[in-house]
PDB file of C-alpha atoms and ligand atoms in Angstrom:
ATOM      1  CA  MET K   1      91.342 127.158 100.663  1.00  0.00           C
ATOM      2  CA  SER K   2      93.043 123.902  99.706  1.00  0.00           C
ATOM      3  CA  ILE K   3      96.077 122.427 101.421  1.00  0.00           C
ATOM      4  CA  ALA K   4      98.098 122.947  98.248  1.00  0.00           C
ATOM      5  CA  SER K   5      97.226 126.611  98.041  1.00  0.00           C
ATOM      6  CA  ASN K   6      97.910 127.113 101.744  1.00  0.00           C
ATOM      7  CA  ILE K   7     101.384 125.669 101.246  1.00  0.00           C
ATOM      8  CA  ALA K   8     101.977 127.718  98.116  1.00  0.00           C
ATOM      9  CA  LYS K   9     101.000 130.872  99.970  1.00  0.00           C
ATOM     10  CA  ILE K  10     103.359 130.164 102.857  1.00  0.00           C
ATOM     11  CA  LYS K  11     106.206 129.257 100.515  1.00  0.00           C
ATOM     12  CA  ALA K  12     105.736 132.521  98.684  1.00  0.00           C
ATOM     13  CA  SER K  13     105.953 134.425 101.948  1.00  0.00           C
ATOM     14  CA  ILE K  14     109.157 132.861 103.324  1.00  0.00           C
ATOM     15  CA  PRO K  15     112.713 133.284 102.014  1.00  0.00           C
ATOM     16  CA  ALA K  16     114.175 130.437  99.940  1.00  0.00           C
ATOM     17  CA  GLY K  17     116.664 129.546 102.673  1.00  0.00           C
ATOM     18  CA  VAL K  18     113.958 128.900 105.250  1.00  0.00           C
ATOM     19  CA  ALA K  19     112.722 125.288 105.359  1.00  0.00           C
ATOM     20  CA  LEU K  20     109.034 124.562 105.813  1.00  0.00           C
ATOM     21  CA  VAL K  21     108.098 121.690 108.115  1.00  0.00           C
ATOM     22  CA  ALA K  22     104.426 120.867 107.556  1.00  0.00           C
ATOM     23  CA  VAL K  23     103.098 119.895 110.982  1.00  0.00           C
ATOM     24  CA  SER K  24     100.576 117.129 110.380  1.00  0.00           C
ATOM     25  CA  LYS K  25      99.933 115.952 113.948  1.00  0.00           C
ATOM     26  CA  THR K  26      96.371 114.694 114.528  1.00  0.00           C
ATOM     27  CA  LYS K  27      95.623 115.088 110.798  1.00  0.00           C
ATOM     28  CA  PRO K  28      94.674 112.114 108.619  1.00  0.00           C
ATOM     29  CA  VAL K  29      96.956 110.468 106.090  1.00  0.00           C
ATOM     30  CA  SER K  30      94.732 111.752 103.275  1.00  0.00           C
ATOM     31  CA  MET K  31      95.640 115.330 104.135  1.00  0.00           C
ATOM     32  CA  ILE K  32      99.340 114.518 104.154  1.00  0.00           C
ATOM     33  CA  GLU K  33      98.920 112.897 100.742  1.00  0.00           C
ATOM     34  CA  GLU K  34      97.341 116.085  99.492  1.00  0.00           C
ATOM     35  CA  ALA K  35     100.290 118.127 100.741  1.00  0.00           C
ATOM     36  CA  TYR K  36     102.693 115.576  99.281  1.00  0.00           C
ATOM     37  CA  ALA K  37     101.008 115.795  95.895  1.00  0.00           C
ATOM     38  CA  SER K  38     101.646 119.517  95.885  1.00  0.00           C
ATOM     39  CA  GLY K  39     105.367 118.902  96.388  1.00  0.00           C
ATOM     40  CA  GLN K  40     105.780 119.118 100.173  1.00  0.00           C
ATOM     41  CA  ARG K  41     108.275 116.519 101.441  1.00  0.00           C
ATOM     42  CA  VAL K  42     109.058 117.525 105.032  1.00  0.00           C
ATOM     43  CA  PHE K  43     106.479 116.694 107.711  1.00  0.00           C
ATOM     44  CA  GLY K  44     106.537 117.070 111.472  1.00  0.00           C
ATOM     45  CA  GLU K  45     104.692 115.118 114.146  1.00  0.00           C
ATOM     46  CA  ASN K  46     104.748 115.376 117.925  1.00  0.00           C
ATOM     47  CA  ARG K  47     103.988 111.789 118.936  1.00  0.00           C
ATOM     48  CA  ALA K  48     106.339 108.919 118.130  1.00  0.00           C
ATOM     49  CA  GLN K  49     103.741 106.229 117.542  1.00  0.00           C
ATOM     50  CA  GLU K  50     101.577 108.420 115.328  1.00  0.00           C
ATOM     51  CA  LEU K  51     104.683 109.376 113.369  1.00  0.00           C
ATOM     52  CA  ALA K  52     105.676 105.726 112.923  1.00  0.00           C
ATOM     53  CA  GLU K  53     102.202 104.734 111.758  1.00  0.00           C
ATOM     54  CA  LYS K  54     102.068 107.512 109.189  1.00  0.00           C
ATOM     55  CA  HIS K  55     105.593 106.769 107.992  1.00  0.00           C
ATOM     56  CA  GLN K  56     104.589 103.206 107.308  1.00  0.00           C
ATOM     57  CA  VAL K  57     101.704 104.013 104.967  1.00  0.00           C
ATOM     58  CA  LEU K  58     103.008 107.136 103.234  1.00  0.00           C
ATOM     59  CA  PRO K  59     105.616 107.586 100.453  1.00  0.00           C
ATOM     60  CA  GLN K  60     109.085 106.615 101.600  1.00  0.00           C
ATOM     61  CA  ASP K  61     110.759 109.780 100.361  1.00  0.00           C
ATOM     62  CA  ILE K  62     108.992 111.880 102.987  1.00  0.00           C
ATOM     63  CA  GLU K  63     111.430 113.431 105.442  1.00  0.00           C
ATOM     64  CA  TRP K  64     109.954 112.955 108.907  1.00  0.00           C
ATOM     65  CA  HIS K  65     110.745 115.324 111.755  1.00  0.00           C
ATOM     66  CA  MET K  66     109.886 114.737 115.389  1.00  0.00           C
ATOM     67  CA  ILE K  67     108.960 118.069 116.943  1.00  0.00           C
ATOM     68  CA  GLY K  68     107.305 117.182 120.254  1.00  0.00           C
ATOM     69  CA  HIS K  69     108.581 116.322 123.719  1.00  0.00           C
ATOM     70  CA  MET K  70     109.748 112.702 123.807  1.00  0.00           C
ATOM     71  CA  GLN K  71     110.007 110.070 126.484  1.00  0.00           C
ATOM     72  CA  SER K  72     113.195 108.078 125.952  1.00  0.00           C
ATOM     73  CA  ASN K  73     111.257 104.834 125.711  1.00  0.00           C
ATOM     74  CA  LYS K  74     109.544 106.077 122.514  1.00  0.00           C
ATOM     75  CA  VAL K  75     112.698 106.642 120.493  1.00  0.00           C
ATOM     76  CA  LYS K  76     112.655 103.039 119.287  1.00  0.00           C
ATOM     77  CA  TYR K  77     109.513 103.646 117.227  1.00  0.00           C
ATOM     78  CA  ILE K  78     111.147 106.205 114.968  1.00  0.00           C
ATOM     79  CA  ALA K  79     114.908 105.585 115.121  1.00  0.00           C
ATOM     80  CA  GLU K  80     115.023 103.613 111.895  1.00  0.00           C
ATOM     81  CA  PHE K  81     113.878 106.450 109.662  1.00  0.00           C
ATOM     82  CA  VAL K  82     113.454 109.811 111.431  1.00  0.00           C
ATOM     83  CA  GLU K  83     115.500 112.559 109.814  1.00  0.00           C
ATOM     84  CA  LEU K  84     115.556 115.229 112.508  1.00  0.00           C
ATOM     85  CA  ILE K  85     114.467 115.345 116.150  1.00  0.00           C
ATOM     86  CA  HIS K  86     113.794 118.982 117.096  1.00  0.00           C
ATOM     87  CA  SER K  87     112.951 118.346 120.715  1.00  0.00           C
ATOM     88  CA  VAL K  88     116.103 117.069 122.418  1.00  0.00           C
ATOM     89  CA  ASP K  89     115.850 118.391 125.967  1.00  0.00           C
ATOM     90  CA  SER K  90     118.032 116.045 128.052  1.00  0.00           C
ATOM     91  CA  LEU K  91     121.225 114.038 127.964  1.00  0.00           C
ATOM     92  CA  LYS K  92     119.188 110.949 128.778  1.00  0.00           C
ATOM     93  CA  LEU K  93     117.091 111.379 125.630  1.00  0.00           C
ATOM     94  CA  LEU K  94     120.130 112.092 123.500  1.00  0.00           C
ATOM     95  CA  LYS K  95     121.855 108.947 124.780  1.00  0.00           C
ATOM     96  CA  GLU K  96     118.849 106.853 123.836  1.00  0.00           C
ATOM     97  CA  ILE K  97     118.685 108.426 120.366  1.00  0.00           C
ATOM     98  CA  ASN K  98     122.386 107.661 119.925  1.00  0.00           C
ATOM     99  CA  HIS K  99     121.890 104.087 121.098  1.00  0.00           C
ATOM    100  CA  ARG K 100     118.927 103.395 118.798  1.00  0.00           C
ATOM    101  CA  ALA K 101     120.560 105.117 115.842  1.00  0.00           C
ATOM    102  CA  ALA K 102     123.623 102.898 116.298  1.00  0.00           C
ATOM    103  CA  GLN K 103     121.422  99.801 116.257  1.00  0.00           C
ATOM    104  CA  HIS K 104     120.230 100.846 112.810  1.00  0.00           C
ATOM    105  CA  GLY K 105     123.645 101.950 111.604  1.00  0.00           C
ATOM    106  CA  ARG K 106     122.417 105.522 111.261  1.00  0.00           C
ATOM    107  CA  VAL K 107     123.247 109.032 112.337  1.00  0.00           C
ATOM    108  CA  ILE K 108     120.173 110.957 113.499  1.00  0.00           C
ATOM    109  CA  GLY K 109     120.049 114.736 113.234  1.00  0.00           C
ATOM    110  CA  CYS K 110     119.092 116.502 116.460  1.00  0.00           C
ATOM    111  CA  LEU K 111     118.245 120.017 117.567  1.00  0.00           C
ATOM    112  CA  LEU K 112     118.668 121.161 121.154  1.00  0.00           C
ATOM    113  CA  GLN K 113     115.390 122.555 122.445  1.00  0.00           C
ATOM    114  CA  PHE K 114     115.654 125.675 124.573  1.00  0.00           C
ATOM    115  CA  HIS K 115     113.141 126.970 127.039  1.00  0.00           C
ATOM    116  CA  ILE K 116     112.637 130.548 125.860  1.00  0.00           C
ATOM    117  CA  ALA K 117     108.975 131.078 126.763  1.00  0.00           C
ATOM    118  CA  GLN K 118     107.528 132.358 129.997  1.00  0.00           C
ATOM    119  CA  GLU K 119     105.184 129.383 130.242  1.00  0.00           C
ATOM    120  CA  SER K 120     106.555 126.659 132.482  1.00  0.00           C
ATOM    121  CA  THR K 121     104.669 124.068 130.429  1.00  0.00           C
ATOM    122  CA  LYS K 122     107.239 124.270 127.660  1.00  0.00           C
ATOM    123  CA  PHE K 123     110.326 122.081 127.658  1.00  0.00           C
ATOM    124  CA  GLY K 124     113.975 122.713 127.006  1.00  0.00           C
ATOM    125  CA  PHE K 125     117.458 123.533 128.214  1.00  0.00           C
ATOM    126  CA  ASP K 126     118.800 126.826 129.378  1.00  0.00           C
ATOM    127  CA  LEU K 127     122.132 127.862 127.903  1.00  0.00           C
ATOM    128  CA  GLU K 128     124.209 126.718 130.840  1.00  0.00           C
ATOM    129  CA  GLU K 129     122.612 123.266 130.939  1.00  0.00           C
ATOM    130  CA  ALA K 130     123.183 122.798 127.235  1.00  0.00           C
ATOM    131  CA  GLN K 131     126.816 123.816 127.475  1.00  0.00           C
ATOM    132  CA  GLU K 132     127.336 121.498 130.409  1.00  0.00           C
ATOM    133  CA  MET K 133     125.942 118.628 128.388  1.00  0.00           C
ATOM    134  CA  LEU K 134     128.061 119.480 125.369  1.00  0.00           C
ATOM    135  CA  ASN K 135     131.146 119.523 127.599  1.00  0.00           C
ATOM    136  CA  SER K 136     130.475 116.106 129.070  1.00  0.00           C
ATOM    137  CA  THR K 137     132.587 113.149 128.012  1.00  0.00           C
ATOM    138  CA  GLU K 138     129.370 111.208 127.585  1.00  0.00           C
ATOM    139  CA  PHE K 139     128.214 113.616 124.905  1.00  0.00           C
ATOM    140  CA  GLN K 140     131.570 113.645 123.205  1.00  0.00           C
ATOM    141  CA  SER K 141     131.566 109.868 122.877  1.00  0.00           C
ATOM    142  CA  MET K 142     128.302 109.734 120.914  1.00  0.00           C
ATOM    143  CA  ASN K 143     128.885 108.872 117.272  1.00  0.00           C
ATOM    144  CA  ASN K 144     125.355 108.318 116.010  1.00  0.00           C
ATOM    145  CA  ILE K 145     123.790 111.705 116.644  1.00  0.00           C
ATOM    146  CA  ARG K 146     124.551 114.972 114.905  1.00  0.00           C
ATOM    147  CA  ILE K 147     123.590 118.246 116.568  1.00  0.00           C
ATOM    148  CA  GLN K 148     122.330 120.469 113.755  1.00  0.00           C
ATOM    149  CA  GLY K 149     121.130 123.477 115.701  1.00  0.00           C
ATOM    150  CA  VAL K 150     118.508 124.693 118.126  1.00  0.00           C
ATOM    151  CA  MET K 151     114.734 124.819 118.511  1.00  0.00           C
ATOM    152  CA  GLY K 152     112.370 126.831 120.643  1.00  0.00           C
ATOM    153  CA  MET K 153     108.776 127.886 121.110  1.00  0.00           C
ATOM    154  CA  ALA K 154     107.803 131.407 122.043  1.00  0.00           C
ATOM    155  CA  THR K 155     105.166 132.254 124.618  1.00  0.00           C
ATOM    156  CA  PHE K 156     101.604 132.006 123.324  1.00  0.00           C
ATOM    157  CA  THR K 157     100.706 135.684 123.530  1.00  0.00           C
ATOM    158  CA  ASP K 158      99.538 138.633 121.429  1.00  0.00           C
ATOM    159  CA  ASN K 159     102.501 140.629 122.706  1.00  0.00           C
ATOM    160  CA  GLU K 160     104.658 140.785 119.585  1.00  0.00           C
ATOM    161  CA  ASN K 161     107.585 142.363 121.383  1.00  0.00           C
ATOM    162  CA  GLN K 162     107.763 139.525 123.833  1.00  0.00           C
ATOM    163  CA  VAL K 163     107.647 136.897 121.087  1.00  0.00           C
ATOM    164  CA  ARG K 164     110.316 138.779 119.153  1.00  0.00           C
ATOM    165  CA  SER K 165     112.569 139.029 122.160  1.00  0.00           C
ATOM    166  CA  GLU K 166     112.234 135.301 122.908  1.00  0.00           C
ATOM    167  CA  PHE K 167     113.142 134.390 119.324  1.00  0.00           C
ATOM    168  CA  SER K 168     116.031 136.813 119.473  1.00  0.00           C
ATOM    169  CA  THR K 169     117.256 135.079 122.629  1.00  0.00           C
ATOM    170  CA  LEU K 170     117.145 131.706 120.891  1.00  0.00           C
ATOM    171  CA  PHE K 171     119.132 133.088 117.979  1.00  0.00           C
ATOM    172  CA  GLN K 172     121.736 134.402 120.414  1.00  0.00           C
ATOM    173  CA  PHE K 173     121.958 130.964 122.046  1.00  0.00           C
ATOM    174  CA  PHE K 174     122.532 129.493 118.595  1.00  0.00           C
ATOM    175  CA  ASN K 175     125.362 131.942 117.929  1.00  0.00           C
ATOM    176  CA  GLN K 176     126.941 131.368 121.301  1.00  0.00           C
ATOM    177  CA  LEU K 177     126.931 127.594 120.890  1.00  0.00           C
ATOM    178  CA  LYS K 178     128.222 127.936 117.365  1.00  0.00           C
ATOM    179  CA  GLN K 179     131.182 129.834 118.781  1.00  0.00           C
ATOM    180  CA  SER K 180     131.766 127.756 121.882  1.00  0.00           C
ATOM    181  CA  HIS K 181     131.168 124.236 120.587  1.00  0.00           C
ATOM    182  CA  PHE K 182     130.478 124.087 116.849  1.00  0.00           C
ATOM    183  CA  SER K 183     132.844 126.508 115.151  1.00  0.00           C
ATOM    184  CA  GLY K 184     133.833 125.126 111.779  1.00  0.00           C
ATOM    185  CA  ASN K 185     131.029 122.545 111.978  1.00  0.00           C
ATOM    186  CA  ASP K 186     128.917 123.014 108.843  1.00  0.00           C
ATOM    187  CA  HIS K 187     126.128 120.805 110.188  1.00  0.00           C
ATOM    188  CA  PHE K 188     125.323 123.202 113.011  1.00  0.00           C
ATOM    189  CA  LYS K 189     123.156 125.606 111.030  1.00  0.00           C
ATOM    190  CA  ASP K 190     119.483 125.306 111.958  1.00  0.00           C
ATOM    191  CA  VAL K 191     117.356 127.590 114.067  1.00  0.00           C
ATOM    192  CA  SER K 192     113.933 125.966 114.244  1.00  0.00           C
ATOM    193  CA  MET K 193     111.481 128.609 115.371  1.00  0.00           C
ATOM    194  CA  GLY K 194     108.129 129.945 114.204  1.00  0.00           C
ATOM    195  CA  MET K 195     104.663 128.393 114.031  1.00  0.00           C
ATOM    196  CA  SER K 196     101.421 129.481 112.333  1.00  0.00           C
ATOM    197  CA  GLY K 197     100.907 132.469 114.593  1.00  0.00           C
ATOM    198  CA  ASP K 198     104.436 133.801 114.771  1.00  0.00           C
ATOM    199  CA  TYR K 199     106.572 132.543 111.884  1.00  0.00           C
ATOM    200  CA  GLN K 200     106.963 135.945 110.234  1.00  0.00           C
ATOM    201  CA  ILE K 201     108.508 137.328 113.410  1.00  0.00           C
ATOM    202  CA  ALA K 202     110.670 134.213 113.780  1.00  0.00           C
ATOM    203  CA  ILE K 203     112.059 134.668 110.278  1.00  0.00           C
ATOM    204  CA  GLU K 204     112.881 138.295 110.988  1.00  0.00           C
ATOM    205  CA  GLU K 205     114.789 137.080 114.045  1.00  0.00           C
ATOM    206  CA  GLY K 206     116.854 134.502 112.155  1.00  0.00           C
ATOM    207  CA  SER K 207     114.760 131.341 111.806  1.00  0.00           C
ATOM    208  CA  THR K 208     115.978 128.823 109.213  1.00  0.00           C
ATOM    209  CA  MET K 209     113.124 126.370 109.744  1.00  0.00           C
ATOM    210  CA  VAL K 210     109.469 127.065 110.461  1.00  0.00           C
ATOM    211  CA  ARG K 211     107.028 124.459 111.787  1.00  0.00           C
ATOM    212  CA  ILE K 212     103.558 125.217 110.501  1.00  0.00           C
ATOM    213  CA  GLY K 213     100.423 123.173 111.132  1.00  0.00           C
ATOM    214  CA  SER K 214      97.075 124.898 111.369  1.00  0.00           C
ATOM    215  CA  THR K 215      97.723 127.422 108.581  1.00  0.00           C
ATOM    216  CA  ILE K 216      98.233 124.471 106.241  1.00  0.00           C
ATOM    217  CA  PHE K 217      95.836 121.806 107.499  1.00  0.00           C
ATOM    218  CA  GLY K 218      93.267 123.824 109.441  1.00  0.00           C
ATOM    219  CA  SER K 219      92.737 124.098 113.164  1.00  0.00           C
ATOM    220  CA  ARG K 220      93.017 121.053 115.396  1.00  0.00           C
TER     221      ARG K 220
HETATM  222  C1  PLP N   1     101.807 121.842 116.905  1.00  0.00           C
HETATM  223  C2  PLP N   1     103.188 122.366 116.823  1.00  0.00           C
HETATM  224  C3  PLP N   1     103.569 123.292 115.818  1.00  0.00           C
HETATM  225  C4  PLP N   1     102.606 123.844 114.791  1.00  0.00           C
HETATM  226  O1  PLP N   1     101.652 124.670 115.386  1.00  0.00           O
HETATM  227  P1  PLP N   1     100.609 125.526 114.521  1.00  0.00           P
HETATM  228  O2  PLP N   1     100.258 126.640 115.413  1.00  0.00           O
HETATM  229  O3  PLP N   1      99.472 124.623 114.208  1.00  0.00           O
HETATM  230  O4  PLP N   1     101.318 125.986 113.296  1.00  0.00           O
HETATM  231  C5  PLP N   1     104.880 123.703 115.793  1.00  0.00           C
HETATM  232  N1  PLP N   1     105.794 123.256 116.688  1.00  0.00           N
HETATM  233  C6  PLP N   1     105.472 122.381 117.650  1.00  0.00           C
HETATM  234  C7  PLP N   1     106.533 121.928 118.594  1.00  0.00           C
HETATM  235  C8  PLP N   1     104.153 121.913 117.759  1.00  0.00           C
HETATM  236  O5  PLP N   1     103.864 121.033 118.723  1.00  0.00           O
END
């Protein structure tokens, strides 16, 4: 199977309103070019320096998304061009994104990452922590970030019911935040959930954005 046909197959299997982020981490530029040639424009990476290096050599109309856990000191590598950071998991990180975005005269889209999995290795807020942050005066004074929704990763398991229930929880968090902090805010609309192994379930549970790597580019 070619990269182009893998993408075509996924596109045919997801609703038109669901965005496809092609996760190209660890994969060479040549593979991204192949995906680009088939029309894919949105790519996701999980390491800031790798993302910056690829951005530099690839077509400038690619929309780059950061999907992996970030140390604040890495924001500077991507602040000039990154379109969406899916993995905001602390006020400290958000403050740094705001600061670097301001330096470039930009507004950077952000998703709040929630910890919905059983594994402790995964990052993210719980609902209370996120609401506390959103209530803080520090958050309310940030003008160069835009919170566009939520992101989460389900537990890596064959138990479909568990995965479904974790995605359902994330969707409920999205709805609760929409009500409590983003009502009437048209930018707050994204629920980033679903990877190669579980994106069908994620879509059934309300995903608007799937992040798919190995089904497109092969295993890592
Ligand atoms: C690697 C990664 C993906 C894609 O995983 P696949 O199973 O290869 O589709 C999605 N989201 C995040 C946060 C990742 O790190």
